[in-house]
Amino acid sequence: MDRSPALLLLLALGLCCPGIHGQSLEIKVESPKDITQLRVGQTLELECETGKDSGAFWIRQDKSGSLHFIVFINSMSRATFSSDQRTSPERFEASKHNTLFRLVVKSFTPQDEGKYFCMMNFNQIMYFSRGQPAFLPVTTTLAPTTCGPTPKRGITEDTNRKTPDPERMQEELNFSCNIFIWVPLAGACLLLLIVLVITIVLSRQTRRRRCRCKR
């Protein structure tokens, strides 16, 4: 970050004192591409139209308000970059065509976010452009969702479960006991009845045979 006192003084004078802008020159900064949805690694292109064939500065103001000198392009299209390693020809390109000054950020990063200004000195008067904002989209993080206790497999919970009735339970127990008692007893009686019927039938047949033999 290059925070030269002379640069800060010039910017403070230009931003705070309206008369230093002059009335005969208007500097405009714009981007030939849509930068409303910047992405990391994307190329940022900015153009500054000064209307005068003179030198121009490119300056960036970060989120905290600090000013960073990027490059100075003279009237002969020669670019002089800052000594800061983050502001170097490896990351930026600067060029001039007539009165149009161009700045290119080769691969945009969060460190490049801020407002970009174009500044020039003409007839001993400092002129500043309006700041061109260049920011990455704000990402929103979803709050983690909390899951309730997972019921055990094979077990279902009845939310309308009621307290069992003691009298009903007693009736059910009595009914179960009656089934266990009377069903075997009825089966035994049925078996005895069958045996009795078979015995009576056999006894009658025996009597008939005896009667035939006596004759």
CSV table of N, CA and C in Angstrom, one decimal, residues 84-181:
chain,number,residue,atom,x,y,z
A,84,ASP,N,4.6,-0.8,-4.6
A,84,ASP,CA,3.9,-1.8,-3.9
A,84,ASP,C,3.8,-3.1,-4.8
A,85,GLN,N,4.1,-4.3,-4.2
A,85,GLN,CA,4.1,-5.5,-4.9
A,85,GLN,C,2.7,-5.9,-5.4
A,86,ARG,N,1.7,-5.4,-4.6
A,86,ARG,CA,0.3,-5.8,-5.0
A,86,ARG,C,-0.2,-4.8,-6.1
A,87,THR,N,0.6,-3.8,-6.5
A,87,THR,CA,0.2,-2.9,-7.6
A,87,THR,C,1.4,-2.9,-8.5
A,88,SER,N,1.4,-3.9,-9.4
A,88,SER,CA,2.5,-4.0,-10.3
A,88,SER,C,2.0,-4.4,-11.7
A,89,PRO,N,2.9,-4.3,-12.7
A,89,PRO,CA,2.5,-4.7,-14.1
A,89,PRO,C,2.0,-6.2,-14.2
A,90,GLU,N,2.4,-7.0,-13.2
A,90,GLU,CA,1.9,-8.4,-13.3
A,90,GLU,C,0.4,-8.5,-13.0
A,91,ARG,N,-0.1,-7.6,-12.3
A,91,ARG,CA,-1.5,-7.6,-11.9
A,91,ARG,C,-2.4,-6.6,-12.7
A,92,PHE,N,-1.7,-5.5,-13.2
A,92,PHE,CA,-2.4,-4.4,-13.8
A,92,PHE,C,-1.9,-4.2,-15.2
A,93,GLU,N,-2.7,-3.6,-16.0
A,93,GLU,CA,-2.3,-3.1,-17.3
A,93,GLU,C,-2.8,-1.6,-17.4
A,94,ALA,N,-2.0,-0.8,-18.0
A,94,ALA,CA,-2.4,0.6,-18.1
A,94,ALA,C,-2.0,1.1,-19.5
A,95,SER,N,-2.9,1.8,-20.2
A,95,SER,CA,-2.6,2.3,-21.5
A,95,SER,C,-3.4,3.6,-21.8
A,96,LYS,N,-3.0,4.3,-22.9
A,96,LYS,CA,-3.6,5.6,-23.2
A,96,LYS,C,-3.8,5.6,-24.7
A,97,HIS,N,-5.0,6.1,-25.1
A,97,HIS,CA,-5.3,6.4,-26.5
A,97,HIS,C,-6.0,7.7,-26.6
A,98,ASN,N,-5.2,8.7,-27.1
A,98,ASN,CA,-5.7,10.1,-27.2
A,98,ASN,C,-6.0,10.6,-25.8
A,99,THR,N,-7.2,10.8,-25.5
A,99,THR,CA,-7.6,11.3,-24.2
A,99,THR,C,-8.3,10.3,-23.3
A,100,LEU,N,-8.2,9.0,-23.8
A,100,LEU,CA,-8.8,7.9,-23.0
A,100,LEU,C,-7.8,7.1,-22.3
A,101,PHE,N,-7.9,7.1,-21.0
A,101,PHE,CA,-6.9,6.3,-20.2
A,101,PHE,C,-7.6,5.0,-19.7
A,102,ARG,N,-6.9,3.9,-19.9
A,102,ARG,CA,-7.5,2.6,-19.6
A,102,ARG,C,-6.7,1.9,-18.5
A,103,LEU,N,-7.4,1.3,-17.6
A,103,LEU,CA,-6.8,0.5,-16.5
A,103,LEU,C,-7.5,-0.9,-16.5
A,104,VAL,N,-6.7,-2.0,-16.4
A,104,VAL,CA,-7.2,-3.3,-16.4
A,104,VAL,C,-6.6,-4.1,-15.2
A,105,VAL,N,-7.5,-4.6,-14.4
A,105,VAL,CA,-7.1,-5.6,-13.3
A,105,VAL,C,-7.2,-7.0,-13.9
A,106,LYS,N,-6.0,-7.6,-14.0
A,106,LYS,CA,-6.0,-8.9,-14.8
A,106,LYS,C,-6.8,-10.0,-14.1
A,107,SER,N,-6.7,-10.1,-12.8
A,107,SER,CA,-7.4,-11.1,-12.0
A,107,SER,C,-7.9,-10.5,-10.7
A,108,PHE,N,-9.2,-10.2,-10.7
A,108,PHE,CA,-9.8,-9.5,-9.6
A,108,PHE,C,-9.8,-10.3,-8.3
A,109,THR,N,-9.4,-9.7,-7.2
A,109,THR,CA,-9.4,-10.4,-5.9
A,109,THR,C,-10.1,-9.5,-4.9
A,110,PRO,N,-10.4,-10.1,-3.7
A,110,PRO,CA,-11.0,-9.2,-2.7
A,110,PRO,C,-10.1,-8.0,-2.3
A,111,GLN,N,-8.8,-8.1,-2.4
A,111,GLN,CA,-7.9,-7.0,-2.1
A,111,GLN,C,-8.1,-5.8,-3.1
A,112,ASP,N,-8.7,-6.1,-4.3
A,112,ASP,CA,-8.9,-5.1,-5.3
A,112,ASP,C,-10.2,-4.4,-5.1
A,113,GLU,N,-11.0,-4.7,-4.1
A,113,GLU,CA,-12.3,-4.1,-4.0
A,113,GLU,C,-12.1,-2.6,-3.5
A,114,GLY,N,-13.1,-1.8,-4.0
A,114,GLY,CA,-13.0,-0.4,-3.6
A,114,GLY,C,-13.6,0.5,-4.7
A,115,LYS,N,-13.3,1.8,-4.5
A,115,LYS,CA,-13.7,2.8,-5.5
A,115,LYS,C,-12.5,3.3,-6.3
A,116,TYR,N,-12.6,3.3,-7.6
A,116,TYR,CA,-11.5,3.7,-8.5
A,116,TYR,C,-11.7,5.1,-9.0
A,117,PHE,N,-10.6,5.9,-8.8
A,117,PHE,CA,-10.7,7.3,-9.2
A,117,PHE,C,-9.6,7.5,-10.3
A,118,CYS,N,-9.9,8.5,-11.2
A,118,CYS,CA,-9.0,9.0,-12.2
A,118,CYS,C,-8.7,10.4,-11.8
A,119,MET,N,-7.4,10.8,-11.8
A,119,MET,CA,-7.0,12.2,-11.4
A,119,MET,C,-6.0,12.7,-12.4
A,120,MET,N,-6.1,14.0,-12.7
A,120,MET,CA,-5.1,14.6,-13.6
A,120,MET,C,-4.8,16.0,-13.2
A,121,ASN,N,-3.6,16.5,-13.6
A,121,ASN,CA,-3.2,17.8,-13.3
A,121,ASN,C,-3.1,18.6,-14.6
A,122,PHE,N,-4.0,19.6,-14.8
A,122,PHE,CA,-4.0,20.4,-16.0
A,122,PHE,C,-4.0,21.9,-15.7
A,123,ASN,N,-3.0,22.6,-16.2
A,123,ASN,CA,-2.9,24.0,-15.9
A,123,ASN,C,-2.8,24.3,-14.4
A,124,GLN,N,-2.0,23.4,-13.7
A,124,GLN,CA,-1.8,23.5,-12.3
A,124,GLN,C,-3.1,23.4,-11.5
A,125,ILE,N,-4.1,22.7,-12.0
A,125,ILE,CA,-5.3,22.5,-11.3
A,125,ILE,C,-5.5,21.0,-11.3
A,126,MET,N,-5.9,20.4,-10.1
A,126,MET,CA,-6.2,19.0,-10.0
A,126,MET,C,-7.6,18.7,-10.3
A,127,TYR,N,-7.9,17.7,-11.1
A,127,TYR,CA,-9.2,17.3,-11.4
A,127,TYR,C,-9.4,15.9,-11.0
A,128,PHE,N,-10.5,15.6,-10.5
A,128,PHE,CA,-10.9,14.2,-10.0
A,128,PHE,C,-12.2,13.7,-10.6
A,129,SER,N,-12.2,12.5,-10.9
A,129,SER,CA,-13.4,11.9,-11.4
A,129,SER,C,-14.3,11.4,-10.2
A,130,ARG,N,-15.5,11.0,-10.5
A,130,ARG,CA,-16.3,10.4,-9.5
A,130,ARG,C,-15.8,8.9,-9.3
A,131,GLY,N,-16.0,8.4,-8.1
A,131,GLY,CA,-15.5,7.1,-7.8
A,131,GLY,C,-16.3,6.0,-8.5
A,132,GLN,N,-15.6,5.1,-9.1
A,132,GLN,CA,-16.3,3.9,-9.8
A,132,GLN,C,-16.2,2.7,-8.8
A,133,PRO,N,-17.3,2.3,-8.2
A,133,PRO,CA,-17.3,1.2,-7.3
A,133,PRO,C,-17.1,-0.1,-8.0
A,134,ALA,N,-16.2,-1.0,-7.4
A,134,ALA,CA,-16.0,-2.3,-7.9
A,134,ALA,C,-15.9,-3.2,-6.7
A,135,PHE,N,-16.9,-4.0,-6.4
A,135,PHE,CA,-17.0,-4.9,-5.3
A,135,PHE,C,-17.5,-6.2,-5.7
A,136,LEU,N,-17.1,-7.2,-5.0
A,136,LEU,CA,-17.6,-8.6,-5.2
A,136,LEU,C,-19.0,-8.7,-4.6
A,137,PRO,N,-19.9,-9.5,-5.1
A,137,PRO,CA,-21.2,-9.7,-4.6
A,137,PRO,C,-21.2,-10.2,-3.1
A,138,VAL,N,-22.1,-9.7,-2.3
A,138,VAL,CA,-22.2,-10.1,-0.9
A,138,VAL,C,-22.8,-11.5,-0.9
A,139,THR,N,-22.1,-12.4,-0.2
A,139,THR,CA,-22.6,-13.8,-0.1
A,139,THR,C,-23.3,-13.9,1.3
A,140,THR,N,-24.5,-14.4,1.3
A,140,THR,CA,-25.2,-14.7,2.6
A,140,THR,C,-25.1,-16.1,3.0
A,141,THR,N,-24.8,-16.3,4.2
A,141,THR,CA,-24.7,-17.7,4.8
A,141,THR,C,-26.0,-18.1,5.5
A,142,LEU,N,-26.5,-19.2,5.2
A,142,LEU,CA,-27.7,-19.7,5.9
A,142,LEU,C,-27.4,-20.2,7.2
A,143,ALA,N,-28.3,-19.9,8.2
A,143,ALA,CA,-28.1,-20.4,9.5
A,143,ALA,C,-28.3,-21.9,9.6
A,144,PRO,N,-27.4,-22.6,10.4
A,144,PRO,CA,-27.5,-24.1,10.5
A,144,PRO,C,-28.9,-24.5,11.1
A,145,THR,N,-29.5,-25.5,10.5
A,145,THR,CA,-30.7,-26.0,11.0
A,145,THR,C,-30.5,-27.0,12.0
A,146,THR,N,-31.3,-27.0,13.1
A,146,THR,CA,-31.2,-27.9,14.2
A,146,THR,C,-32.2,-29.0,14.0
A,147,CYS,N,-31.8,-30.2,14.1
A,147,CYS,CA,-32.7,-31.3,13.9
A,147,CYS,C,-33.1,-31.9,15.3
A,148,GLY,N,-34.4,-32.2,15.4
A,148,GLY,CA,-34.9,-32.8,16.6
A,148,GLY,C,-34.4,-34.2,16.8
A,149,PRO,N,-34.7,-34.8,18.0
A,149,PRO,CA,-34.3,-36.1,18.3
A,149,PRO,C,-34.9,-37.1,17.3
A,150,THR,N,-34.1,-38.0,16.8
A,150,THR,CA,-34.5,-39.0,15.8
A,150,THR,C,-35.1,-40.2,16.6
A,151,PRO,N,-36.4,-40.6,16.3
A,151,PRO,CA,-37.0,-41.7,17.0
A,151,PRO,C,-36.3,-43.0,16.6
A,152,LYS,N,-36.2,-44.0,17.5
A,152,LYS,CA,-35.6,-45.2,17.2
A,152,LYS,C,-36.3,-46.0,16.1
A,153,ARG,N,-35.6,-46.8,15.4
A,153,ARG,CA,-36.3,-47.5,14.3
A,153,ARG,C,-37.2,-48.6,14.9
A,154,GLY,N,-38.3,-48.8,14.3
A,154,GLY,CA,-39.2,-49.8,14.7
A,154,GLY,C,-40.1,-49.4,15.9
A,155,ILE,N,-39.9,-48.2,16.4
A,155,ILE,CA,-40.7,-47.7,17.5
A,155,ILE,C,-41.4,-46.4,17.0
A,156,THR,N,-42.7,-46.4,17.1
A,156,THR,CA,-43.5,-45.3,16.7
A,156,THR,C,-44.1,-44.7,18.0
A,157,GLU,N,-44.1,-43.4,18.1
A,157,GLU,CA,-44.6,-42.7,19.2
A,157,GLU,C,-46.0,-42.2,18.9
A,158,ASP,N,-47.0,-42.5,19.8
A,158,ASP,CA,-48.3,-42.0,19.7
A,158,ASP,C,-48.5,-40.8,20.6
A,159,THR,N,-48.7,-39.6,19.8
A,159,THR,CA,-48.9,-38.4,20.6
A,159,THR,C,-50.2,-38.3,21.4
A,160,ASN,N,-51.2,-39.1,21.0
A,160,ASN,CA,-52.5,-39.1,21.7
A,160,ASN,C,-52.6,-40.3,22.6
A,161,ARG,N,-51.5,-40.8,23.1
A,161,ARG,CA,-51.5,-41.9,24.0
A,161,ARG,C,-52.2,-41.6,25.3
A,162,LYS,N,-53.1,-42.4,25.8
A,162,LYS,CA,-53.9,-42.2,27.0
A,162,LYS,C,-53.5,-43.1,28.1
A,163,THR,N,-53.8,-42.8,29.3
A,163,THR,CA,-53.5,-43.7,30.5
A,163,THR,C,-54.5,-44.8,30.4
A,164,PRO,N,-54.0,-46.1,30.5
A,164,PRO,CA,-54.9,-47.3,30.5
A,164,PRO,C,-55.9,-47.3,31.7
A,165,ASP,N,-57.1,-47.8,31.4
A,165,ASP,CA,-58.2,-47.9,32.4
A,165,ASP,C,-58.0,-49.2,33.2
A,166,PRO,N,-57.9,-49.2,34.5
A,166,PRO,CA,-57.7,-50.4,35.3
A,166,PRO,C,-58.8,-51.4,35.1
A,167,GLU,N,-60.1,-50.9,35.1
A,167,GLU,CA,-61.2,-51.8,35.0
A,167,GLU,C,-61.3,-52.5,33.7
A,168,ARG,N,-60.9,-51.7,32.6
A,168,ARG,CA,-60.9,-52.3,31.3
A,168,ARG,C,-59.8,-53.4,31.2
A,169,MET,N,-58.6,-53.1,31.8
A,169,MET,CA,-57.6,-54.1,31.8
A,169,MET,C,-58.0,-55.4,32.6
A,170,GLN,N,-58.7,-55.2,33.7
A,170,GLN,CA,-59.2,-56.4,34.4
A,170,GLN,C,-60.2,-57.2,33.6
A,171,GLU,N,-61.0,-56.5,32.9
A,171,GLU,CA,-62.0,-57.2,32.0
A,171,GLU,C,-61.3,-58.0,30.9
A,172,GLU,N,-60.2,-57.4,30.4
A,172,GLU,CA,-59.5,-58.1,29.3
A,172,GLU,C,-58.7,-59.3,29.9
A,173,LEU,N,-58.2,-59.2,31.1
A,173,LEU,CA,-57.5,-60.3,31.7
A,173,LEU,C,-58.5,-61.4,32.0
A,174,ASN,N,-59.7,-61.0,32.5
A,174,ASN,CA,-60.7,-62.1,32.8
A,174,ASN,C,-61.1,-62.8,31.6
A,175,PHE,N,-61.3,-62.0,30.5
A,175,PHE,CA,-61.7,-62.7,29.2
A,175,PHE,C,-60.6,-63.6,28.7
A,176,SER,N,-59.3,-63.2,28.9
A,176,SER,CA,-58.2,-64.1,28.5
A,176,SER,C,-58.2,-65.4,29.3
A,177,CYS,N,-58.4,-65.2,30.6
A,177,CYS,CA,-58.5,-66.4,31.5
A,177,CYS,C,-59.6,-67.3,31.2
A,178,ASN,N,-60.8,-66.8,30.9
A,178,ASN,CA,-61.9,-67.6,30.5
A,178,ASN,C,-61.6,-68.4,29.3
A,179,ILE,N,-61.0,-67.7,28.3
A,179,ILE,CA,-60.6,-68.5,27.0
A,179,ILE,C,-59.7,-69.6,27.3
A,180,PHE,N,-58.7,-69.4,28.2
A,180,PHE,CA,-57.7,-70.5,28.5
A,180,PHE,C,-58.4,-71.6,29.3
A,181,ILE,N,-59.4,-71.3,30.0
A,181,ILE,CA,-60.1,-72.4,30.8
A,181,ILE,C,-61.2,-73.1,30.1
